[in-house]
Tab-separated table of C-alpha atoms in Angstrom:
chain	number	residue	atom	x	y	z
K	84	MET	CA	41.881	18.698	-41.048
K	85	PHE	CA	44.432	19.499	-38.332
K	86	ARG	CA	44.191	23.209	-39.172
K	87	LEU	CA	40.409	23.074	-38.832
K	88	ILE	CA	40.696	21.433	-35.414
K	89	ARG	CA	43.186	24.076	-34.286
K	90	LYS	CA	40.850	26.805	-35.531
K	91	LEU	CA	37.873	25.361	-33.665
K	92	PHE	CA	39.727	24.583	-30.449
K	93	ASP	CA	39.313	27.213	-27.772
K	94	LEU	CA	40.407	26.655	-24.175
K	95	ASP	CA	37.969	29.199	-22.740
K	96	SER	CA	35.034	27.521	-24.455
K	97	LEU	CA	36.244	24.112	-23.256
K	98	ILE	CA	36.463	25.280	-19.647
K	99	SER	CA	33.026	26.926	-19.870
K	100	THR	CA	31.598	23.663	-21.223
K	101	ALA	CA	33.151	21.748	-18.334
K	102	ILE	CA	31.526	24.177	-15.867
K	103	VAL	CA	28.104	23.613	-17.452
K	104	PHE	CA	28.535	19.848	-17.154
K	105	SER	CA	29.667	20.216	-13.534
K	106	ILE	CA	26.416	22.039	-12.791
K	107	LEU	CA	24.390	19.349	-14.590
K	108	LEU	CA	26.075	16.672	-12.472
K	109	PHE	CA	25.380	18.660	-9.313
K	110	LEU	CA	21.683	19.226	-10.100
K	111	PRO	CA	20.432	15.932	-8.504
K	112	VAL	CA	22.043	17.009	-5.221
K	113	LEU	CA	20.576	20.490	-5.498
K	114	PHE	CA	17.132	19.171	-6.352
K	115	SER	CA	17.114	16.891	-3.302
K	116	ILE	CA	16.333	19.991	-1.207
K	117	ASP	CA	12.683	19.811	-0.112
K	118	PHE	CA	11.519	23.273	-1.205
K	119	LEU	CA	12.715	22.533	-4.758
K	120	ASN	CA	10.458	19.459	-5.049
K	121	PRO	CA	7.872	21.229	-7.279
K	122	ILE	CA	10.646	22.178	-9.744
K	123	VAL	CA	12.049	18.644	-9.666
K	124	SER	CA	8.613	17.143	-10.255
K	125	THR	CA	8.025	19.402	-13.270
K	126	ILE	CA	11.406	18.529	-14.804
K	127	GLU	CA	10.856	14.812	-14.212
K	128	GLN	CA	7.463	15.007	-15.915
K	129	LEU	CA	8.884	16.873	-18.911
K	130	ASN	CA	8.999	14.469	-21.826
K	131	ILE	CA	8.998	16.218	-25.197
K	132	SER	CA	7.557	13.216	-27.016
K	133	ASP	CA	4.470	13.511	-24.773
K	134	ILE	CA	3.621	16.775	-26.543
K	135	TYR	CA	3.413	14.884	-29.831
K	136	VAL	CA	1.395	11.972	-28.408
K	137	SER	CA	-0.935	14.224	-26.411
K	138	LYS	CA	-1.370	17.190	-28.743
K	139	VAL	CA	0.002	16.559	-32.239
K	140	GLN	CA	-0.935	12.938	-32.855
K	141	LYS	CA	-4.602	13.245	-33.697
K	142	GLN	CA	-6.662	10.385	-32.348
K	143	THR	CA	-8.988	10.570	-35.354
K	144	LYS	CA	-6.111	9.489	-37.618
K	145	ILE	CA	-5.393	6.364	-35.587
K	146	PRO	CA	-7.276	3.397	-37.057
K	147	GLN	CA	-9.558	1.255	-34.950
K	148	ASP	CA	-7.919	-1.947	-33.732
K	149	SER	CA	-10.668	-4.501	-34.199
K	150	SER	CA	-8.368	-7.442	-33.471
K	151	ILE	CA	-8.474	-6.683	-29.729
K	152	VAL	CA	-11.691	-6.683	-27.696
K	153	LEU	CA	-11.809	-5.180	-24.210
K	154	VAL	CA	-14.366	-6.446	-21.724
K	155	ASN	CA	-15.055	-4.740	-18.419
K	156	ILE	CA	-15.554	-7.014	-15.408
K	157	GLY	CA	-16.528	-4.029	-13.239
K	158	ASN	CA	-17.448	-5.183	-9.747
K	159	LEU	CA	-18.854	-8.548	-10.838
K	160	ASN	CA	-18.511	-11.552	-8.556
K	161	ARG	CA	-16.846	-14.771	-9.661
K	162	LYS	CA	-20.096	-16.390	-10.768
K	163	ALA	CA	-20.877	-13.461	-13.087
K	164	ILE	CA	-17.295	-13.365	-14.435
K	165	ALA	CA	-17.574	-17.082	-15.170
K	166	LYS	CA	-20.777	-16.367	-17.104
K	167	GLN	CA	-18.997	-13.626	-19.080
K	168	ILE	CA	-16.179	-15.999	-20.047
K	169	GLU	CA	-18.646	-18.742	-20.969
K	170	ILE	CA	-20.546	-16.410	-23.308
K	171	LEU	CA	-17.383	-15.029	-24.899
K	172	ASN	CA	-15.787	-18.458	-25.294
K	173	LYS	CA	-18.683	-19.862	-27.317
K	174	TYR	CA	-17.838	-17.349	-30.065
K	175	SER	CA	-14.362	-18.882	-30.529
K	176	PRO	CA	-11.932	-16.058	-29.668
K	177	LYS	CA	-8.304	-16.548	-30.660
K	178	VAL	CA	-7.161	-16.111	-27.060
K	179	ILE	CA	-8.693	-14.888	-23.816
K	180	GLY	CA	-6.535	-12.858	-21.432
K	181	ILE	CA	-7.744	-12.214	-17.890
K	182	ASP	CA	-6.264	-9.231	-16.065
K	183	THR	CA	-7.506	-9.968	-12.567
K	184	PHE	CA	-6.546	-12.346	-9.765
K	185	PHE	CA	-8.480	-15.122	-8.054
K	186	ARG	CA	-5.943	-15.625	-5.299
K	187	ASN	CA	-8.021	-17.503	-2.741
K	188	LEU	CA	-10.985	-19.843	-2.697
K	189	LYS	CA	-14.268	-18.223	-1.671
K	190	GLU	CA	-17.670	-19.791	-2.220
K	191	SER	CA	-17.436	-23.372	-3.481
K	192	GLY	CA	-20.242	-23.095	-6.038
K	193	SER	CA	-18.939	-19.990	-7.782
K	194	ASP	CA	-15.330	-21.191	-7.533
K	195	SER	CA	-16.117	-24.507	-9.178
K	196	SER	CA	-18.162	-22.784	-11.906
K	197	LEU	CA	-15.313	-20.389	-12.648
K	198	ALA	CA	-12.712	-23.168	-12.639
K	199	ALA	CA	-14.817	-25.252	-15.031
K	200	VAL	CA	-15.319	-22.354	-17.464
K	201	LEU	CA	-11.620	-21.450	-17.394
K	202	GLY	CA	-10.795	-25.089	-18.081
K	203	SER	CA	-12.918	-25.007	-21.250
K	204	VAL	CA	-11.038	-22.101	-22.869
K	205	SER	CA	-8.709	-23.350	-25.605
K	206	SER	CA	-6.178	-20.496	-25.324
K	207	LEU	CA	-6.099	-18.804	-21.939
K	208	VAL	CA	-3.586	-16.405	-20.407
K	209	MET	CA	-3.934	-15.181	-16.832
K	210	VAL	CA	-1.946	-12.570	-14.982
K	211	SER	CA	0.848	-13.116	-12.511
K	212	GLU	CA	2.558	-10.559	-10.289
K	213	LEU	CA	6.287	-10.085	-9.753
K	214	LYS	CA	7.053	-9.600	-6.060
K	215	ASN	CA	9.998	-8.009	-4.234
K	216	TYR	CA	12.678	-6.917	-6.684
K	217	ASN	CA	16.229	-7.766	-5.566
K	218	GLU	CA	18.731	-5.253	-6.956
K	219	SER	CA	21.787	-7.307	-6.042
K	220	SER	CA	20.649	-10.283	-8.119
K	221	ASP	CA	18.674	-8.250	-10.669
K	222	SER	CA	15.721	-10.578	-10.200
K	223	TRP	CA	12.434	-10.893	-8.346
K	224	ASP	CA	12.072	-12.993	-5.225
K	225	SER	CA	8.724	-14.564	-6.051
K	226	LEU	CA	5.769	-14.748	-8.414
K	227	ALA	CA	2.155	-14.440	-7.257
K	228	VAL	CA	-0.596	-16.151	-9.271
K	229	SER	CA	-4.241	-17.085	-8.866
K	230	HIS	CA	-5.227	-20.210	-6.946
K	231	PRO	CA	-4.099	-23.398	-8.749
K	232	ILE	CA	-7.653	-24.590	-9.491
K	233	PHE	CA	-8.089	-21.528	-11.733
K	234	THR	CA	-4.748	-21.737	-13.556
K	235	GLU	CA	-4.633	-25.445	-14.491
K	236	ASN	CA	-5.551	-24.650	-18.101
K	237	ALA	CA	-3.772	-21.293	-18.322
K	238	SER	CA	-0.363	-19.904	-19.069
K	239	THR	CA	0.614	-16.834	-17.069
K	240	GLY	CA	2.349	-13.527	-17.745
K	241	TYR	CA	3.196	-10.776	-15.293
K	242	ALA	CA	0.914	-7.760	-15.339
K	243	ASN	CA	3.283	-5.445	-13.453
K	244	ILE	CA	3.259	-2.087	-15.224
K	245	SER	CA	6.533	-0.178	-15.146
K	246	ILE	CA	6.059	3.440	-14.128
K	247	ASP	CA	8.267	6.522	-13.898
K	248	ASP	CA	10.533	6.876	-10.870
K	249	ASN	CA	8.536	9.797	-9.525
K	250	ASN	CA	5.105	10.453	-8.074
K	251	THR	CA	3.309	10.714	-11.409
K	252	LYS	CA	2.661	6.975	-11.888
K	253	THR	CA	3.172	7.353	-15.637
K	254	ALA	CA	3.322	4.188	-17.741
K	255	ARG	CA	5.930	4.504	-20.518
K	256	ILE	CA	7.811	1.230	-20.880
K	257	PHE	CA	7.364	-2.520	-20.871
K	258	THR	CA	9.722	-5.446	-20.546
K	259	TYR	CA	9.720	-8.677	-22.530
K	260	LYS	CA	10.583	-10.930	-19.608
K	261	GLN	CA	11.860	-10.852	-16.039
K	262	ALA	CA	13.928	-13.198	-13.892
K	263	ILE	CA	12.425	-14.773	-10.767
K	264	LYS	CA	15.443	-16.240	-8.989
K	265	LYS	CA	16.554	-18.931	-11.479
K	266	ALA	CA	13.318	-18.962	-13.482
K	267	GLU	CA	11.852	-16.525	-16.004
K	268	GLU	CA	8.396	-15.086	-16.603
K	269	LYS	CA	7.224	-13.250	-19.709
K	270	SER	CA	4.893	-10.283	-19.604
K	271	PHE	CA	1.127	-10.648	-19.911
K	272	ALA	CA	1.029	-8.955	-23.325
K	273	VAL	CA	3.971	-10.995	-24.640
K	274	LYS	CA	2.359	-14.314	-23.607
K	275	ILE	CA	-0.829	-13.330	-25.435
K	276	ALA	CA	1.120	-12.140	-28.487
K	277	GLU	CA	2.957	-15.477	-28.708
K	278	ILE	CA	-0.422	-17.142	-29.222
K	279	ALA	CA	-2.158	-14.463	-31.287
K	280	PHE	CA	0.633	-13.441	-33.679
K	281	PRO	CA	3.727	-15.630	-33.219
K	282	SER	CA	5.495	-14.238	-36.304
K	283	ALA	CA	5.324	-10.674	-34.977
K	284	ILE	CA	6.799	-11.658	-31.627
K	285	ASN	CA	10.060	-12.585	-33.386
K	286	GLU	CA	10.648	-8.911	-34.184
K	287	LEU	CA	10.454	-8.073	-30.488
K	288	LYS	CA	12.816	-10.920	-29.599
K	289	SER	CA	15.345	-9.886	-32.240
K	290	ARG	CA	15.588	-6.373	-30.791
K	291	ASN	CA	17.010	-7.924	-27.634
K	292	ASN	CA	16.188	-4.852	-25.546
K	293	ASP	CA	15.755	-5.046	-21.795
K	294	VAL	CA	13.169	-2.267	-21.999
K	295	GLU	CA	10.853	-1.088	-24.766
K	296	ILE	CA	9.052	2.263	-24.941
K	297	ILE	CA	5.295	1.795	-25.287
K	298	ASP	CA	3.930	3.247	-28.516
K	299	PHE	CA	0.716	4.664	-27.049
K	300	LYS	CA	-1.830	5.354	-29.769
K	301	ARG	CA	-5.222	4.136	-28.652
K	302	ASN	CA	-7.596	4.803	-25.825
K	303	LEU	CA	-10.817	2.919	-25.164
K	304	ASP	CA	-12.658	4.384	-28.167
K	305	LYS	CA	-10.119	2.841	-30.574
K	306	TYR	CA	-10.815	-0.727	-29.439
K	307	THR	CA	-13.971	-2.809	-29.597
K	308	HIS	CA	-15.191	-2.724	-26.005
K	309	PHE	CA	-18.090	-3.975	-23.919
K	310	ASP	CA	-19.309	-3.154	-20.453
K	311	ALA	CA	-19.905	-5.909	-17.934
K	312	GLU	CA	-23.682	-6.053	-18.333
K	313	GLU	CA	-23.517	-5.960	-22.142
K	314	VAL	CA	-21.714	-9.292	-22.200
K	315	LEU	CA	-24.025	-10.854	-19.625
K	316	ALA	CA	-27.018	-9.855	-21.761
K	317	ASP	CA	-25.529	-12.082	-24.526
K	318	THR	CA	-26.472	-9.720	-27.336
K	319	ILE	CA	-22.954	-9.356	-28.798
K	320	SER	CA	-22.412	-10.201	-32.447
K	321	ALA	CA	-20.303	-13.349	-32.813
K	322	SER	CA	-18.206	-11.687	-35.552
K	323	LYS	CA	-16.878	-9.167	-33.039
K	324	ILE	CA	-15.402	-11.936	-30.905
K	325	ARG	CA	-14.497	-14.733	-33.319
K	326	ASN	CA	-10.738	-15.087	-33.816
K	327	LYS	CA	-10.070	-11.939	-31.753
K	328	ILE	CA	-7.925	-11.291	-28.697
K	329	VAL	CA	-10.355	-10.817	-25.809
K	330	LEU	CA	-9.028	-9.057	-22.707
K	331	LEU	CA	-11.079	-9.052	-19.517
K	332	GLY	CA	-10.218	-6.650	-16.722
K	333	PHE	CA	-11.281	-3.684	-14.639
K	334	LEU	CA	-12.354	-0.601	-16.611
K	335	GLY	CA	-14.293	1.046	-13.790
K	336	SER	CA	-17.511	0.019	-12.055
K	337	ASN	CA	-18.930	0.872	-15.480
K	338	LEU	CA	-17.352	2.322	-18.628
K	339	HIS	CA	-18.601	5.820	-17.825
K	340	ALA	CA	-17.073	5.993	-14.351
K	341	ASP	CA	-13.746	7.739	-13.693
K	342	GLU	CA	-12.084	5.755	-10.932
K	343	LEU	CA	-8.518	5.594	-9.649
K	344	GLU	CA	-8.282	1.828	-9.182
K	345	ASP	CA	-5.751	0.239	-11.552
K	346	ARG	CA	-5.396	3.534	-13.404
K	347	TYR	CA	-2.249	5.226	-14.698
K	348	PHE	CA	-1.032	8.341	-16.425
K	349	SER	CA	0.057	7.860	-20.016
K	350	PRO	CA	1.648	10.126	-22.672
K	351	MET	CA	-1.869	10.435	-24.140
K	352	ASN	CA	-2.966	12.497	-21.131
K	353	ASP	CA	-4.269	15.918	-22.196
K	354	LYS	CA	-2.043	17.527	-19.555
K	355	PHE	CA	1.498	16.401	-20.323
K	356	ILE	CA	2.930	18.469	-17.435
K	357	GLY	CA	1.346	18.746	-14.011
K	358	LYS	CA	-0.988	15.827	-14.651
K	359	SER	CA	-3.997	15.834	-12.346
K	360	PHE	CA	-5.972	12.641	-13.037
K	361	PRO	CA	-4.803	9.300	-14.486
K	362	ASP	CA	-6.149	8.754	-17.995
K	363	ILE	CA	-5.752	5.049	-18.729
K	364	TYR	CA	-6.606	1.733	-17.086
K	365	GLY	CA	-4.027	-1.055	-16.820
K	366	LEU	CA	-5.995	-3.191	-19.276
K	367	LEU	CA	-5.564	-0.477	-21.919
K	368	VAL	CA	-1.818	-0.367	-21.286
K	369	HIS	CA	-1.654	-4.085	-22.116
K	370	ALA	CA	-3.853	-3.539	-25.182
K	371	ASN	CA	-1.531	-0.813	-26.515
K	372	ILE	CA	1.483	-3.086	-26.035
K	373	LEU	CA	-0.291	-5.847	-27.958
K	374	SER	CA	-1.137	-3.470	-30.819
K	375	GLN	CA	2.481	-2.335	-30.875
K	376	ILE	CA	3.846	-5.893	-31.050
K	377	ARG	CA	1.437	-6.791	-33.852
K	378	ASP	CA	2.232	-3.624	-35.834
K	379	LYS	CA	5.987	-3.876	-35.072
K	380	SER	CA	5.871	-0.158	-34.263
K	381	TYR	CA	8.828	0.117	-31.932
K	382	ILE	CA	10.349	3.315	-30.626
K	383	ASN	CA	14.113	3.610	-30.486
K	384	SER	CA	16.029	5.842	-28.103
K	385	LEU	CA	19.499	7.304	-27.716
K	386	GLU	CA	22.042	5.812	-25.331
K	387	PRO	CA	22.827	8.176	-22.405
K	388	SER	CA	26.511	8.324	-23.389
K	389	TYR	CA	25.613	9.533	-26.899
K	390	SER	CA	23.192	12.076	-25.445
K	391	ALA	CA	25.964	13.422	-23.199
K	392	LEU	CA	28.330	13.680	-26.173
K	393	ILE	CA	25.781	15.568	-28.291
K	394	ILE	CA	25.030	17.961	-25.423
K	395	ALA	CA	28.773	18.557	-24.869
K	396	ILE	CA	29.302	19.405	-28.547
K	397	PHE	CA	26.236	21.640	-28.522
K	398	VAL	CA	27.387	23.524	-25.415
K	399	TYR	CA	30.955	23.880	-26.693
K	400	PHE	CA	29.850	25.478	-29.964
K	401	ASN	CA	27.462	27.700	-28.045
K	402	MET	CA	30.370	28.959	-25.964
K	403	LEU	CA	32.471	29.437	-29.109
K	404	PHE	CA	29.629	31.349	-30.759
K	405	LEU	CA	29.092	33.592	-27.714
K	406	LYS	CA	32.805	34.372	-27.550
K	407	LYS	CA	32.930	35.413	-31.223
K	408	ILE	CA	29.831	37.584	-30.804
K	409	ASN	CA	31.265	39.196	-27.694
K	410	GLU	CA	34.549	39.946	-29.475
K	411	LYS	CA	33.089	41.300	-32.736
K	412	TYR	CA	29.729	42.752	-31.717
K	413	GLU	CA	30.096	43.507	-28.025
K	414	ILE	CA	27.420	46.196	-28.049
K	415	PHE	CA	24.859	43.747	-29.453
K	416	TYR	CA	26.010	40.747	-27.403
K	417	GLU	CA	23.074	40.559	-24.964
K	418	PRO	CA	20.183	40.702	-27.485
K	419	ILE	CA	21.985	38.296	-29.841
K	420	ALA	CA	22.715	35.868	-26.967
K	421	LEU	CA	19.096	36.035	-25.775
K	422	PHE	CA	17.671	35.544	-29.263
K	423	ALA	CA	20.102	32.679	-29.988
K	424	THR	CA	19.247	30.911	-26.725
K	425	PHE	CA	15.479	31.028	-27.202
K	426	GLY	CA	15.888	30.157	-30.877
K	427	GLN	CA	17.913	27.064	-30.012
K	428	LEU	CA	15.451	25.947	-27.334
K	429	ALA	CA	12.546	26.255	-29.766
K	430	GLY	CA	14.528	24.636	-32.567
K	431	LEU	CA	15.584	21.727	-30.367
K	432	MET	CA	12.005	21.090	-29.308
K	433	ILE	CA	10.806	21.099	-32.931
K	434	LEU	CA	13.668	18.794	-33.936
K	435	ILE	CA	12.870	16.292	-31.162
K	436	LEU	CA	9.169	16.295	-32.100
K	437	ALA	CA	9.932	15.848	-35.813
K	438	ILE	CA	12.359	12.974	-35.221
K	439	PHE	CA	9.838	11.258	-32.950
K	440	ALA	CA	6.974	11.756	-35.414
K	441	TYR	CA	8.763	10.660	-38.598
K	442	PHE	CA	11.376	8.197	-37.360
K	443	SER	CA	9.895	6.844	-34.090
K	444	PHE	CA	13.102	7.879	-32.368
K	445	ASN	CA	12.817	9.257	-28.853
K	446	LEU	CA	15.485	11.921	-28.304
K	447	GLN	CA	14.969	12.561	-24.617
K	448	MET	CA	17.558	15.174	-23.730
K	449	LYS	CA	16.097	17.188	-20.853
K	450	GLU	CA	19.611	18.164	-19.820
K	451	ALA	CA	20.155	19.799	-23.229
K	452	PHE	CA	17.477	22.400	-22.481
K	453	ILE	CA	19.021	23.172	-19.095
K	454	ALA	CA	22.513	23.316	-20.615
K	455	ILE	CA	21.476	25.704	-23.408
K	456	GLY	CA	19.720	27.921	-20.902
K	457	LEU	CA	22.870	28.018	-18.743
K	458	CYS	CA	25.266	28.887	-21.566
K	459	PRO	CA	24.994	32.726	-21.551
K	460	THR	CA	25.186	32.941	-17.735
K	461	ILE	CA	28.168	30.594	-17.480
K	462	PHE	CA	29.917	32.329	-20.383
K	463	GLU	CA	29.545	35.733	-18.758
K	464	THR	CA	30.499	34.450	-15.287
K	465	TYR	CA	33.587	32.719	-16.622
K	466	HIS	CA	34.854	35.649	-18.682
K	467	SER	CA	34.034	38.354	-16.130
K	468	SER	CA	35.114	36.572	-12.940
K	469	ILE	CA	36.641	33.110	-13.188
K	470	LYS	CA	39.051	33.828	-16.038
K	471	GLY	CA	40.214	37.044	-14.338
K	472	PHE	CA	40.754	35.202	-11.069
K	473	ILE	CA	42.861	32.547	-12.834
K	474	SER	CA	44.913	35.236	-14.577
K	475	ARG	CA	45.560	37.058	-11.279
K	476	ARG	CA	46.654	33.824	-9.613
K	477	LYS	CA	49.107	33.165	-12.437
K	478	SER	CA	50.494	36.711	-12.197
K	479	ALA	CA	50.927	36.390	-8.429
K	480	LYS	CA	52.878	33.149	-8.861
K	481	LYS	CA	55.172	34.762	-11.429
K	482	GLU	CA	55.928	37.629	-9.043
K	483	LEU	CA	56.865	35.142	-6.327
């Protein structure tokens, strides 16, 4: 074993690996320069698993989720929304979730009608909103909810949708619960899941993760859905509502309209890089989370420290390989190095996609692609310049 380690150890390859990692650490500083913003944005958007969700995962193979019904409230006023809820409630849904706020009192007649209808729902969950995150305490300062007359019969769950830390507004993750000073609030989807499928929620609890990756599989066509006027016409079959999860929220002024309000990018977007128009409403994000909790289809991911270790090993053996090629086949070094680099990049992408598809494991290692691409350049720079400079410095010291 010791002999094998000695055979594999190479100081030049170790130093070259350290240089690659130094560049990776310096990249955030470099990318803070304004004219590099387009490059930064592209790298931030790059998520290999999105290729699978957007292009490989065929929507036709995803089964319809008939346990969740989506109802568009469009631009209806409170009186019309109350009528929607009244019609839906008479068909005995398992739980009704309302993804909109009634923050203030407006017209007394419509307010009282809405409050009365909400009070008649046996299982009702309404949205709350986490306000003003405090990094020092790792909690939120306050919780916004609808006016008390509308929430007397309801439990609440926050509807805040976590998005990427860039300008793409991409929804990828959800959290089980959040702290509000000394209290706690669970997410909108989790509160509904506790009522609809309490046994499945135990799986989520047992994972004990602060953050979960959303397993996006379904867009609007994969859920039973109704436009605002369809419900008001009261022509819906009772069997489509009875014992189902019914979610009411904004899905456009009508289901055929493409509007930006309460809309996000998701991994299902046809353009997984350089996204141009958000593809999914917030209500559908909650629906996908609910389907995921029910199906227990969780996505695991690699800890950053393990990712760094894998990348370091990968880079080190790349440097070792390039050195051997340069020593034995110097005349063919450049074409072999080029072929090996592109082969590894393609192979890594295929490996990440395969692991995600078959094991629901998200190997997000953007830095690995950058590191592999840097290997030939850093190897050549080190051996042609840096190593020679170090040798000359040592020789000069000996002469002194």
